[in-house]
Short mmCIF file of N, CA and C in Angstrom, two decimals:
data_model
loop_
_atom_site.label_atom_id
_atom_site.label_comp_id
_atom_site.label_asym_id
_atom_site.label_seq_id
_atom_site.Cartn_x
_atom_site.Cartn_y
_atom_site.Cartn_z
N MET V 1 -17.13 -43.11 -50.95
CA MET V 1 -17.27 -44.80 -50.35
C MET V 1 -18.10 -44.40 -49.90
N GLU V 2 -18.54 -44.12 -48.86
CA GLU V 2 -19.70 -44.14 -47.56
C GLU V 2 -20.56 -42.84 -48.64
N LEU V 3 -20.84 -42.88 -49.04
CA LEU V 3 -21.91 -41.67 -49.92
C LEU V 3 -22.59 -42.95 -50.75
N LEU V 4 -21.70 -43.43 -51.86
CA LEU V 4 -21.90 -44.98 -52.21
C LEU V 4 -22.56 -45.75 -51.88
N TRP V 5 -21.60 -46.17 -50.17
CA TRP V 5 -22.41 -47.18 -49.80
C TRP V 5 -23.73 -47.35 -49.44
N LEU V 6 -23.80 -46.20 -49.15
CA LEU V 6 -24.98 -45.74 -48.18
C LEU V 6 -26.38 -45.17 -49.19
N LEU V 7 -26.16 -44.78 -50.57
CA LEU V 7 -27.43 -45.00 -52.43
C LEU V 7 -27.39 -46.80 -52.40
N LEU V 8 -26.06 -47.25 -52.18
CA LEU V 8 -26.59 -48.83 -52.25
C LEU V 8 -27.80 -49.48 -51.44
N ASN V 9 -26.82 -49.34 -50.53
CA ASN V 9 -28.47 -49.43 -49.35
C ASN V 9 -29.43 -48.70 -49.54
N LEU V 10 -29.94 -47.42 -49.98
CA LEU V 10 -31.23 -46.93 -50.54
C LEU V 10 -31.71 -47.65 -51.51
N LEU V 11 -30.76 -48.44 -52.43
CA LEU V 11 -31.62 -49.09 -53.43
C LEU V 11 -31.85 -49.79 -53.22
N ILE V 12 -31.03 -51.05 -52.31
CA ILE V 12 -31.91 -52.57 -51.54
C ILE V 12 -33.16 -51.59 -50.77
N GLU V 13 -33.22 -50.81 -50.13
CA GLU V 13 -34.03 -51.36 -49.65
C GLU V 13 -35.69 -50.60 -50.23
N TRP V 14 -35.12 -49.70 -51.13
CA TRP V 14 -36.86 -49.41 -52.78
C TRP V 14 -36.98 -50.88 -53.72
N ARG V 15 -35.59 -51.23 -53.44
CA ARG V 15 -36.83 -52.48 -54.18
C ARG V 15 -36.59 -53.76 -53.54
N ARG V 16 -36.70 -53.28 -52.24
CA ARG V 16 -37.90 -54.12 -51.69
C ARG V 16 -39.16 -54.15 -51.64
N ILE V 17 -39.16 -52.68 -51.34
CA ILE V 17 -40.16 -51.51 -50.97
C ILE V 17 -41.63 -51.42 -52.25
N MET V 18 -41.12 -51.08 -53.23
CA MET V 18 -41.32 -51.10 -54.80
C MET V 18 -40.36 -51.56 -56.17
N SER V 19 -41.34 -52.92 -56.23
CA SER V 19 -40.99 -53.32 -57.52
C SER V 19 -40.94 -53.34 -58.89
N ASN V 20 -41.83 -52.36 -58.62
CA ASN V 20 -42.18 -51.37 -60.45
C ASN V 20 -40.36 -51.60 -61.47
N LYS V 21 -41.19 -51.47 -62.24
CA LYS V 21 -40.25 -51.44 -63.50
C LYS V 21 -39.71 -50.18 -63.12
N LYS V 22 -40.46 -48.92 -63.40
CA LYS V 22 -40.36 -47.44 -63.42
C LYS V 22 -39.56 -47.08 -62.03
N ASN V 23 -40.23 -47.34 -60.77
CA ASN V 23 -39.25 -47.13 -59.74
C ASN V 23 -38.01 -47.94 -59.40
N ILE V 24 -37.29 -48.70 -60.68
CA ILE V 24 -36.35 -49.60 -59.92
C ILE V 24 -35.28 -48.66 -61.67
N PHE V 25 -35.90 -47.85 -62.65
CA PHE V 25 -34.69 -47.26 -63.31
C PHE V 25 -34.21 -45.99 -62.81
N LEU V 26 -35.82 -45.95 -61.74
CA LEU V 26 -35.46 -43.81 -60.99
C LEU V 26 -34.22 -44.28 -60.11
N ILE V 27 -34.48 -45.26 -59.67
CA ILE V 27 -32.91 -45.05 -58.24
C ILE V 27 -31.80 -45.72 -58.63
N ILE V 28 -32.03 -46.75 -59.78
CA ILE V 28 -30.66 -46.65 -61.26
C ILE V 28 -30.05 -45.16 -61.49
N LEU V 29 -31.04 -44.38 -61.88
CA LEU V 29 -30.67 -43.36 -62.59
C LEU V 29 -30.06 -42.45 -60.93
N ILE V 30 -30.26 -42.60 -60.09
CA ILE V 30 -30.27 -41.44 -58.40
C ILE V 30 -28.78 -42.59 -58.78
N VAL V 31 -28.69 -43.36 -58.75
CA VAL V 31 -26.96 -43.78 -58.41
C VAL V 31 -25.77 -43.22 -59.07
N ILE V 32 -26.57 -43.60 -60.71
CA ILE V 32 -25.69 -42.95 -61.35
C ILE V 32 -25.46 -41.56 -61.34
N LEU V 33 -26.29 -40.65 -60.70
CA LEU V 33 -26.16 -38.96 -60.85
C LEU V 33 -25.23 -38.98 -59.06
N ALA V 34 -25.26 -39.98 -57.89
CA ALA V 34 -24.95 -40.03 -56.53
C ALA V 34 -23.06 -39.47 -57.56
N ILE V 35 -22.99 -40.85 -58.42
CA ILE V 35 -21.34 -41.21 -59.21
C ILE V 35 -21.26 -40.25 -59.88
N TRP V 36 -21.83 -39.82 -60.46
CA TRP V 36 -21.51 -38.62 -60.81
C TRP V 36 -20.93 -37.51 -60.06
N VAL V 37 -21.91 -36.69 -59.15
CA VAL V 37 -21.63 -36.08 -57.91
C VAL V 37 -19.94 -36.47 -57.42
N LEU V 38 -20.47 -37.72 -56.87
CA LEU V 38 -19.16 -37.36 -55.92
C LEU V 38 -18.25 -37.94 -56.98
N ARG V 39 -17.58 -37.99 -58.50
CA ARG V 39 -16.32 -37.62 -59.26
C ARG V 39 -16.60 -36.14 -60.14
N GLY V 40 -17.43 -35.02 -59.34
CA GLY V 40 -17.49 -34.17 -59.73
C GLY V 40 -16.95 -33.68 -58.69
N SER V 41 -16.93 -34.08 -57.51
CA SER V 41 -16.57 -33.69 -56.29
C SER V 41 -14.84 -33.53 -56.26
N LYS V 42 -14.61 -34.37 -56.54
CA LYS V 42 -12.70 -34.87 -56.74
C LYS V 42 -12.67 -34.38 -56.83
N VAL V 43 -12.81 -33.83 -58.46
CA VAL V 43 -12.35 -33.05 -59.59
C VAL V 43 -12.56 -31.61 -58.65
N LEU V 44 -13.64 -31.32 -58.42
CA LEU V 44 -13.45 -29.60 -57.97
C LEU V 44 -12.55 -29.65 -56.29
N PHE V 45 -12.39 -30.92 -55.57
CA PHE V 45 -11.31 -30.74 -54.79
C PHE V 45 -9.61 -30.48 -55.79
N ASN V 46 -9.61 -31.02 -56.18
CA ASN V 46 -8.13 -31.19 -57.21
C ASN V 46 -8.07 -29.26 -57.63
N ILE V 47 -9.03 -28.86 -58.36
CA ILE V 47 -9.06 -28.07 -58.70
C ILE V 47 -8.52 -26.69 -57.18
N TRP V 48 -9.08 -27.08 -56.54
CA TRP V 48 -9.35 -26.05 -55.20
C TRP V 48 -7.81 -26.76 -54.66
N LYS V 49 -7.08 -27.61 -55.12
CA LYS V 49 -5.70 -27.74 -54.40
C LYS V 49 -4.83 -27.02 -55.63
N ILE V 50 -5.35 -26.65 -56.98
CA ILE V 50 -4.22 -26.22 -57.60
C ILE V 50 -4.55 -25.09 -57.57
N LYS V 51 -5.65 -24.23 -57.06
CA LYS V 51 -4.93 -23.16 -57.11
C LYS V 51 -4.85 -22.30 -55.64
N ASN V 52 -4.96 -23.26 -54.61
CA ASN V 52 -3.79 -22.70 -53.26
C ASN V 52 -2.94 -22.59 -53.38
N TYR V 53 -1.98 -23.59 -54.43
CA TYR V 53 -0.61 -23.80 -55.17
C TYR V 53 -0.44 -22.45 -56.04
N TYR V 54 -1.18 -22.58 -56.31
CA TYR V 54 -0.59 -21.32 -57.42
C TYR V 54 -0.76 -20.42 -56.93
N ASN V 55 -1.86 -19.62 -55.47
CA ASN V 55 -1.22 -18.79 -54.95
C ASN V 55 -0.09 -18.78 -53.97
N THR V 56 0.52 -19.80 -53.39
CA THR V 56 1.58 -19.85 -53.11
C THR V 56 2.63 -19.18 -53.50
N LEU V 57 2.48 -19.88 -54.48
CA LEU V 57 4.19 -20.14 -55.60
C LEU V 57 4.08 -17.75 -56.28
N ILE V 58 2.78 -17.67 -56.29
CA ILE V 58 2.76 -15.72 -56.37
C ILE V 58 3.02 -15.34 -55.16
N LYS V 59 3.00 -16.10 -54.09
CA LYS V 59 3.53 -15.28 -52.49
C LYS V 59 5.19 -15.10 -53.63
N GLN V 60 5.39 -17.09 -52.99
CA GLN V 60 6.75 -16.64 -53.75
C GLN V 60 7.60 -16.29 -54.49
N LYS V 61 6.87 -15.76 -55.50
CA LYS V 61 7.16 -15.12 -56.32
C LYS V 61 7.46 -13.63 -56.50
N GLN V 62 6.71 -12.25 -55.04
CA GLN V 62 6.91 -11.45 -54.95
C GLN V 62 7.68 -11.79 -54.17
N ASP V 63 8.38 -12.44 -52.97
CA ASP V 63 9.03 -12.42 -52.67
C ASP V 63 10.45 -12.37 -52.78
N LEU V 64 10.81 -13.63 -53.87
CA LEU V 64 11.57 -13.55 -54.44
C LEU V 64 12.06 -12.32 -55.17
N GLN V 65 11.03 -11.68 -55.70
CA GLN V 65 11.40 -9.86 -56.54
C GLN V 65 11.80 -8.77 -55.73
N GLU V 66 11.03 -9.18 -54.08
CA GLU V 66 11.65 -8.34 -53.42
C GLU V 66 13.16 -8.61 -53.54
N LYS V 67 13.06 -9.06 -53.09
CA LYS V 67 14.65 -9.86 -52.85
C LYS V 67 15.65 -9.63 -53.71
N ASN V 68 15.59 -10.08 -55.07
CA ASN V 68 16.07 -9.63 -56.20
C ASN V 68 16.39 -8.28 -56.45
N LYS V 69 15.20 -7.06 -55.92
CA LYS V 69 15.44 -5.69 -56.19
C LYS V 69 16.87 -4.80 -54.81
N TYR V 70 16.31 -5.76 -53.47
CA TYR V 70 17.11 -5.10 -52.77
C TYR V 70 19.10 -5.91 -53.37
N LEU V 71 19.11 -6.93 -53.65
CA LEU V 71 20.60 -7.39 -54.01
C LEU V 71 21.60 -6.74 -55.73
N GLU V 72 19.93 -6.01 -56.08
CA GLU V 72 20.23 -5.57 -57.49
C GLU V 72 20.77 -3.56 -56.92
N LYS V 73 20.01 -3.18 -55.77
CA LYS V 73 21.10 -2.17 -55.41
C LYS V 73 22.17 -2.26 -54.59
N ARG V 74 22.19 -3.43 -54.32
CA ARG V 74 23.52 -4.04 -52.82
C ARG V 74 24.55 -4.15 -54.59
N LEU V 75 23.79 -4.89 -55.09
CA LEU V 75 25.23 -5.16 -56.97
C LEU V 75 25.39 -3.34 -57.20
N GLU V 76 24.94 -2.65 -57.89
CA GLU V 76 24.39 -1.35 -57.79
C GLU V 76 25.45 -0.49 -56.64
N LEU V 77 25.34 -0.53 -55.51
CA LEU V 77 26.11 0.02 -54.74
C LEU V 77 27.65 -0.14 -54.77
N ALA V 78 27.98 -2.23 -54.53
CA ALA V 78 29.48 -2.28 -54.81
C ALA V 78 30.18 -2.11 -56.57
N GLU V 79 29.14 -1.55 -57.69
CA GLU V 79 30.25 -1.26 -58.89
C GLU V 79 30.30 0.34 -58.83
N ASN V 80 29.71 1.04 -58.25
CA ASN V 80 30.04 2.92 -57.78
C ASN V 80 30.67 2.52 -56.54
N TYR V 81 31.49 2.15 -55.91
CA TYR V 81 32.31 2.07 -54.66
C TYR V 81 33.40 2.40 -55.21
N ASP V 82 34.62 3.65 -54.53
CA ASP V 82 35.53 3.03 -54.88
C ASP V 82 36.39 3.51 -53.92
N PHE V 83 37.02 2.36 -54.52
CA PHE V 83 38.19 1.91 -53.88
C PHE V 83 39.45 2.30 -53.44
N LEU V 84 40.07 3.18 -54.54
CA LEU V 84 41.50 3.91 -54.62
C LEU V 84 40.57 4.15 -53.84
N LYS V 85 39.74 5.67 -53.70
CA LYS V 85 39.66 6.75 -53.01
C LYS V 85 39.37 5.90 -51.27
N GLU V 86 38.75 5.02 -51.09
CA GLU V 86 38.86 4.50 -50.05
C GLU V 86 40.33 3.96 -49.51
N LYS V 87 41.16 4.02 -50.52
CA LYS V 87 42.51 3.10 -49.96
C LYS V 87 43.50 4.43 -49.60
N GLU V 88 43.40 5.48 -50.31
CA GLU V 88 44.51 6.46 -50.51
C GLU V 88 43.61 7.19 -48.54
N ILE V 89 42.11 7.58 -48.43
CA ILE V 89 41.74 8.44 -47.61
C ILE V 89 42.59 6.89 -45.38
N ARG V 90 42.60 6.13 -46.43
CA ARG V 90 43.52 5.13 -44.82
C ARG V 90 44.72 5.33 -44.95
N PHE V 91 45.39 5.13 -46.45
CA PHE V 91 46.44 5.91 -46.30
C PHE V 91 47.13 7.07 -45.75
N LYS V 92 46.08 7.81 -46.29
CA LYS V 92 46.08 9.38 -45.45
C LYS V 92 46.08 9.39 -43.61
N PHE V 93 45.42 8.25 -43.57
CA PHE V 93 45.20 8.90 -41.46
C PHE V 93 45.43 7.59 -40.68
N GLY V 94 46.33 6.60 -41.35
CA GLY V 94 47.44 5.85 -41.41
C GLY V 94 46.09 4.71 -40.95
N TYR V 95 45.37 4.44 -41.30
CA TYR V 95 44.73 3.16 -41.52
C TYR V 95 45.57 1.97 -42.28
N LYS V 96 44.85 0.39 -41.19
CA LYS V 96 45.94 -0.10 -41.95
C LYS V 96 44.59 -1.35 -41.61
N ARG V 97 44.31 -2.12 -42.93
CA ARG V 97 43.99 -3.59 -42.52
C ARG V 97 44.62 -4.49 -42.38
N LYS V 98 44.03 -6.19 -41.98
CA LYS V 98 44.68 -6.85 -41.71
C LYS V 98 45.04 -7.76 -43.60
N ASN V 99 46.41 -7.73 -42.64
CA ASN V 99 46.92 -8.66 -44.02
C ASN V 99 47.33 -7.23 -45.30
N GLU V 100 47.79 -6.23 -44.99
CA GLU V 100 47.90 -5.25 -45.50
C GLU V 100 49.04 -4.69 -44.91
N ARG V 101 50.16 -4.22 -46.48
CA ARG V 101 50.95 -3.21 -46.06
C ARG V 101 51.31 -1.60 -46.31
N ILE V 102 51.50 -1.20 -45.47
CA ILE V 102 51.43 0.40 -46.27
C ILE V 102 53.10 1.01 -46.41
N ILE V 103 53.04 1.77 -47.31
CA ILE V 103 54.69 1.51 -47.42
C ILE V 103 55.00 3.36 -48.01
N LYS V 104 55.62 3.62 -46.98
CA LYS V 104 55.44 5.05 -46.54
C LYS V 104 57.29 4.96 -47.38
N LEU V 105 57.39 6.39 -48.09
CA LEU V 105 58.34 6.73 -49.27
C LEU V 105 59.22 7.28 -47.65
N LYS V 106 60.80 7.75 -47.22
CA LYS V 106 60.90 9.08 -47.05
C LYS V 106 62.37 9.37 -47.22
N LYS V 107 62.27 10.12 -47.46
CA LYS V 107 63.84 11.37 -48.00
C LYS V 107 64.75 11.04 -46.80
N SER V 108 65.65 10.43 -47.40
CA SER V 108 67.36 10.14 -46.21
C SER V 108 67.99 11.38 -46.85
N LEU V 109 68.22 12.62 -45.40
CA LEU V 109 69.51 13.02 -45.89
C LEU V 109 70.71 12.51 -46.32
N THR V 110 71.14 11.51 -46.47
CA THR V 110 72.28 10.91 -46.78
C THR V 110 71.73 10.28 -48.06
N LYS V 111 72.69 10.73 -49.09
CA LYS V 111 72.63 11.32 -50.82
C LYS V 111 71.33 11.12 -51.40
N GLY V 112 70.30 11.21 -50.70
CA GLY V 112 69.26 11.63 -50.75
C GLY V 112 67.92 9.80 -51.80
N LYS V 113 68.78 8.87 -50.99
CA LYS V 113 67.62 7.66 -51.10
C LYS V 113 66.90 7.65 -50.57
N LYS V 114 66.11 6.89 -50.78
CA LYS V 114 64.26 6.53 -50.20
C LYS V 114 64.53 5.91 -49.15
N ILE V 115 64.08 5.73 -49.05
CA ILE V 115 63.63 4.35 -47.22
C ILE V 115 62.38 3.75 -47.27
N LEU V 116 62.48 2.50 -47.10
CA LEU V 116 60.98 2.14 -46.76
C LEU V 116 61.17 1.61 -45.66
N GLU V 117 60.35 1.67 -45.45
CA GLU V 117 59.08 1.31 -43.87
C GLU V 117 58.80 0.59 -44.14
#
């Protein structure tokens, strides 16, 4: 906008100095050209902002792809994990998790009954 005011002031000064019809036509042409350049600069600025936003979106996409690969690996490990084998090992060594009951069967000498512990 400042450029536009500057050009209008220049137009007024030139009009005072040169009252010839050709010069007035040239001044009007210069003002139209200045307005066209000003609008073009706004368009270029918007294009620059869009390009920066596009680059940030590409970076976010790459970050999400890396995170997705990490989560896929974790999921694969969880799917391949053998819970029964882990439980068997814990029972073998007597380890117990919270809120877990370990039941051992013992043979008693009296009448061959099994006692639960």
